[in-house]
Every structure is written in structure tokens, then in C-alpha cells.
């Protein structure tokens, strides 16, 4: 009897383990992730604070993800709009370039918080971690006004330096020497003296 109970308990434990494995080792449901997602935080900062740190608006740094039923995803931002393939996993999904097998990034799904989290390289040797929430943010185009203003400021600064040099030339000894120096005065006075001397000799 004890042997039968022991076997039954083992079978039950094995069955529970199998169920856990089926749930934990399978794929997340499409219904969990399909739809629109937008940025909630970037590197632990709110979208507003992150945008302010870059001198931009929220709409200029926001990223929207649209996950479809056919396991494809569209990523949109002020910089680009790209389409990817996704492969669902137990705790999220992997993102791949369209038609390619190489993994572009891995996304974690938090069922309790209803968020997606992923990290990508920032192109400067670091990483940017974004947490996405359900919804869709408003994307604003990146303008060159800020850059032009900065460039204009630099140019004005250069012009100021250039003007400083010109002013230095204008106010320096070169013109003063010509205007007030001994050269003109000497020529004027010299010519007068010469004329007077010549006239005296005559």
C-alpha cells in the first residue's frame, strides 16, 4: 500500500512538474503582447526627464511598437520606422531583422506590471534600457532648428572673434601709426622744413 502511494505521489509530482514546464517553458500568449506599446521610462528616467536631458521634447524621443498577430513588429520613432519578425518565448520574445535569423534584441514581458523591457546599444559604447507600456505616444519630427541655432551661435562666436581681430587691427598701431604716427607728420613737417630750407638757401 505504501509502495502504491509512493508511486502515486511520484506520478503526481511528475505531472505537476510537467504542467509547470508546459506553462513556463512554452511561449507567451499573443494576446499578452499584441497591440500598441510606447515608452514609459528610459534608463530609469521618465520620458519627460530623459527628453529634457537631451534638450528635446517627449515626442522627439518616444518610440512606439506595434506587435501584430502574425508575429511581426513595427518600431516607429522620429528617426525611423522599421519592421521586424518576432519569436515568442516563455518570458517575452526575440526580435529579428525582417527575413533574417540573427537576433536583434530580446524583449522581456512582465505579466504583473504589463510591461515590455529591452536594452539596445546607444552607439557610444553604452546601452539604453527602455520600459514600454500599453498605448501609443505622439511622435514629433526632429528638426534642425536646434542644431542650426547651435551652429549659428558658433558662427557668431567665430565672427565675434574675427571682429575682435579686426577691431584690434583698426585700433592697433598700424592705423594709428598711419593716422597719428611720425610717418605722416614727419613727411608733412619734413616737406615743410625742406621747402623752408630750400627757400632760405635761395
Short mmCIF file of C-alpha atoms in Angstrom, two decimals:
data_model
loop_
_atom_site.label_atom_id
_atom_site.label_comp_id
_atom_site.label_asym_id
_atom_site.label_seq_id
_atom_site.Cartn_x
_atom_site.Cartn_y
_atom_site.Cartn_z
CA UNK A 1 0.00 0.00 0.00
CA UNK A 2 2.80 2.33 0.91
CA UNK A 3 4.51 1.46 -2.34
CA UNK A 4 1.37 2.32 -4.31
CA UNK A 5 1.02 5.67 -2.53
CA UNK A 6 4.66 6.41 -3.10
CA UNK A 7 4.30 5.73 -6.81
CA UNK A 8 1.11 7.77 -6.96
CA UNK A 9 2.84 10.67 -5.22
CA UNK A 10 5.75 10.45 -7.60
CA UNK A 11 3.42 10.38 -10.55
CA UNK A 12 1.51 13.37 -9.20
CA UNK A 13 4.72 15.32 -8.64
CA UNK A 14 5.90 14.43 -12.11
CA UNK A 15 2.59 15.57 -13.55
CA UNK A 16 2.76 18.89 -11.71
CA UNK A 17 6.32 19.39 -12.91
CA UNK A 18 5.22 18.62 -16.44
CA UNK A 19 2.42 21.19 -16.18
CA UNK A 20 4.81 23.81 -14.84
CA UNK A 21 7.19 23.07 -17.66
CA UNK A 22 4.43 23.39 -20.22
CA UNK A 23 3.48 26.78 -18.83
CA UNK A 24 6.96 28.05 -18.03
CA UNK A 25 8.81 26.57 -20.98
CA UNK A 26 6.26 27.45 -23.62
CA UNK A 27 5.53 30.68 -25.43
CA UNK A 28 3.73 33.69 -24.05
CA UNK A 29 0.28 34.19 -25.45
CA UNK A 30 -0.17 36.51 -28.41
CA UNK A 31 -2.97 38.22 -26.54
CA UNK A 32 -0.45 39.32 -23.91
CA UNK A 33 1.69 41.30 -26.30
CA UNK A 34 -0.28 42.05 -29.47
CA UNK A 35 -1.15 45.72 -29.80
CA UNK A 36 0.47 49.11 -29.34
CA UNK A 37 3.25 49.85 -26.86
CA UNK A 38 5.00 53.12 -26.07
CA UNK A 39 7.94 54.20 -23.91
CA UNK A 40 7.32 54.58 -20.19
CA UNK A 41 10.89 55.01 -18.90
CA UNK A 42 14.37 55.25 -20.40
CA UNK A 43 17.35 54.24 -18.25
CA UNK A 44 15.14 54.59 -15.20
CA UNK A 45 14.07 58.14 -16.09
CA UNK A 46 10.62 59.24 -17.10
CA UNK A 47 10.24 60.05 -20.77
CA UNK A 48 9.91 63.76 -19.90
CA UNK A 49 13.14 63.78 -17.86
CA UNK A 50 15.02 61.79 -20.49
CA UNK A 51 13.88 64.17 -23.24
CA UNK A 52 14.84 67.19 -21.14
CA UNK A 53 18.32 65.74 -20.56
CA UNK A 54 18.81 65.77 -24.34
CA UNK A 55 17.23 69.16 -24.89
CA UNK A 56 14.39 67.58 -26.86
CA UNK A 57 10.64 67.10 -26.49
CA UNK A 58 9.00 63.85 -25.43
CA UNK A 59 7.64 63.37 -28.94
CA UNK A 60 11.14 63.55 -30.39
CA UNK A 61 12.48 60.69 -28.24
CA UNK A 62 9.40 58.48 -27.96
CA UNK A 63 9.40 55.01 -29.52
CA UNK A 64 6.21 53.14 -30.41
CA UNK A 65 5.99 49.40 -31.00
CA UNK A 66 3.10 47.72 -32.76
CA UNK A 67 3.03 43.93 -32.35
CA UNK A 68 0.84 42.02 -34.81
CA UNK A 69 -0.92 38.66 -34.79
CA UNK A 70 1.44 37.32 -37.46
CA UNK A 71 4.46 37.64 -35.13
CA UNK A 72 5.77 40.79 -36.75
CA UNK A 73 6.51 44.10 -35.09
CA UNK A 74 6.79 47.69 -36.30
CA UNK A 75 9.04 50.10 -34.44
CA UNK A 76 8.46 53.81 -35.03
CA UNK A 77 10.32 56.86 -33.79
CA UNK A 78 11.32 60.30 -35.03
CA UNK A 79 14.41 58.74 -36.57
CA UNK A 80 13.00 55.70 -38.37
CA UNK A 81 10.22 53.21 -38.99
CA UNK A 82 11.30 49.57 -39.17
CA UNK A 83 9.58 46.21 -39.39
CA UNK A 84 10.84 43.09 -37.58
CA UNK A 85 10.00 39.46 -37.07
CA UNK A 86 9.48 38.23 -33.53
CA UNK A 87 9.80 34.81 -31.96
CA UNK A 88 7.79 34.39 -28.77
CA UNK A 89 9.44 32.81 -25.74
CA UNK A 90 8.27 31.88 -22.26
CA UNK A 91 9.16 35.26 -20.77
CA UNK A 92 8.98 37.52 -23.78
CA UNK A 93 10.15 37.41 -27.36
CA UNK A 94 13.20 37.83 -29.54
CA UNK A 95 13.33 40.44 -32.26
CA UNK A 96 14.95 39.71 -35.60
CA UNK A 97 15.56 41.76 -38.68
CA UNK A 98 12.90 41.04 -41.28
CA UNK A 99 13.71 37.80 -43.08
CA UNK A 100 16.86 37.15 -41.04
CA UNK A 101 17.65 34.66 -38.29
CA UNK A 102 20.06 36.82 -36.31
CA UNK A 103 18.62 38.13 -33.06
CA UNK A 104 18.48 41.93 -32.97
CA UNK A 105 17.35 42.20 -29.35
CA UNK A 106 15.49 40.31 -26.64
CA UNK A 107 12.35 41.71 -25.02
CA UNK A 108 11.14 40.65 -21.56
CA UNK A 109 7.45 40.63 -20.74
CA UNK A 110 6.32 41.33 -17.17
CA UNK A 111 2.80 39.94 -16.80
CA UNK A 112 2.25 41.59 -13.43
CA UNK A 113 3.37 45.06 -14.46
CA UNK A 114 2.10 44.66 -18.03
CA UNK A 115 5.36 46.00 -19.45
CA UNK A 116 7.98 45.14 -22.03
CA UNK A 117 11.65 45.78 -21.29
CA UNK A 118 14.63 45.71 -23.63
CA UNK A 119 18.12 47.16 -23.95
CA UNK A 120 19.91 48.31 -27.08
CA UNK A 121 23.33 49.80 -27.73
CA UNK A 122 23.41 53.59 -27.86
CA UNK A 123 26.20 53.74 -30.44
CA UNK A 124 28.60 55.29 -27.92
CA UNK A 125 29.71 52.18 -26.10
CA UNK A 126 26.78 52.14 -23.68
CA UNK A 127 23.24 50.79 -23.60
CA UNK A 128 19.78 52.29 -23.42
CA UNK A 129 17.14 50.38 -21.47
CA UNK A 130 13.53 51.15 -22.29
CA UNK A 131 10.43 50.00 -20.45
CA UNK A 132 7.31 50.00 -22.61
CA UNK A 133 3.69 50.26 -21.52
CA UNK A 134 0.45 49.72 -23.39
CA UNK A 135 -0.52 52.67 -25.54
CA UNK A 136 0.77 54.84 -28.33
CA UNK A 137 2.72 58.07 -27.95
CA UNK A 138 2.73 61.06 -30.28
CA UNK A 139 5.85 61.23 -32.41
CA UNK A 140 7.21 64.67 -33.27
CA UNK A 141 9.72 65.13 -36.10
CA UNK A 142 13.28 66.03 -35.27
CA UNK A 143 14.00 69.50 -36.61
CA UNK A 144 17.35 71.06 -37.35
CA UNK A 145 16.40 74.30 -35.64
CA UNK A 146 18.31 73.39 -32.51
CA UNK A 147 21.35 72.37 -34.50
CA UNK A 148 21.15 75.50 -36.65
CA UNK A 149 20.88 77.64 -33.56
CA UNK A 150 23.94 75.98 -32.10
CA UNK A 151 25.83 76.33 -35.34
CA UNK A 152 24.70 79.92 -35.62
CA UNK A 153 25.94 80.58 -32.12
CA UNK A 154 29.31 79.08 -33.01
CA UNK A 155 29.47 81.13 -36.15
CA UNK A 156 28.60 84.28 -34.27
CA UNK A 157 31.27 83.40 -31.78
CA UNK A 158 33.76 82.98 -34.60
CA UNK A 159 32.57 86.21 -36.12
CA UNK A 160 32.97 87.87 -32.77
CA UNK A 161 36.50 86.63 -32.55
CA UNK A 162 37.07 87.74 -36.11
CA UNK A 163 35.59 91.12 -35.34
CA UNK A 164 37.83 91.32 -32.33
CA UNK A 165 40.81 90.82 -34.55
CA UNK A 166 39.57 93.41 -36.99
CA UNK A 167 38.93 95.80 -34.18
CA UNK A 168 42.41 95.12 -32.98
CA UNK A 169 43.72 95.94 -36.42
CA UNK A 170 41.57 99.05 -36.61
CA UNK A 171 42.58 100.25 -33.20
CA UNK A 172 46.09 98.92 -33.25
CA UNK A 173 49.31 100.62 -34.02
CA UNK A 174 49.03 100.04 -37.74
CA UNK A 175 46.29 102.55 -38.43
CA UNK A 176 47.20 104.78 -35.54
CA UNK A 177 50.71 104.81 -36.86
CA UNK A 178 49.41 105.83 -40.27
CA UNK A 179 47.00 108.40 -38.87
CA UNK A 180 48.90 109.81 -35.96
CA UNK A 181 52.37 108.37 -36.18
CA UNK A 182 55.54 110.08 -37.18
CA UNK A 183 55.34 108.89 -40.75
CA UNK A 184 52.72 111.38 -41.95
CA UNK A 185 53.71 114.07 -39.51
CA UNK A 186 57.35 113.61 -40.41
CA UNK A 187 56.55 113.73 -44.11
CA UNK A 188 54.43 116.84 -43.67
CA UNK A 189 56.87 118.55 -41.39
CA UNK A 190 59.84 117.31 -43.35
CA UNK A 191 58.46 118.62 -46.60
CA UNK A 192 57.76 121.97 -44.96
CA UNK A 193 61.20 122.10 -43.48
CA UNK A 194 62.76 121.18 -46.79
CA UNK A 195 60.76 123.82 -48.60
CA UNK A 196 61.68 126.40 -45.98
CA UNK A 197 65.31 125.40 -46.05
CA UNK A 198 65.37 125.42 -49.81
CA UNK A 199 63.64 128.76 -49.82
CA UNK A 200 66.16 130.08 -47.27
CA UNK A 201 69.09 128.94 -49.34
CA UNK A 202 67.67 130.69 -52.37
#
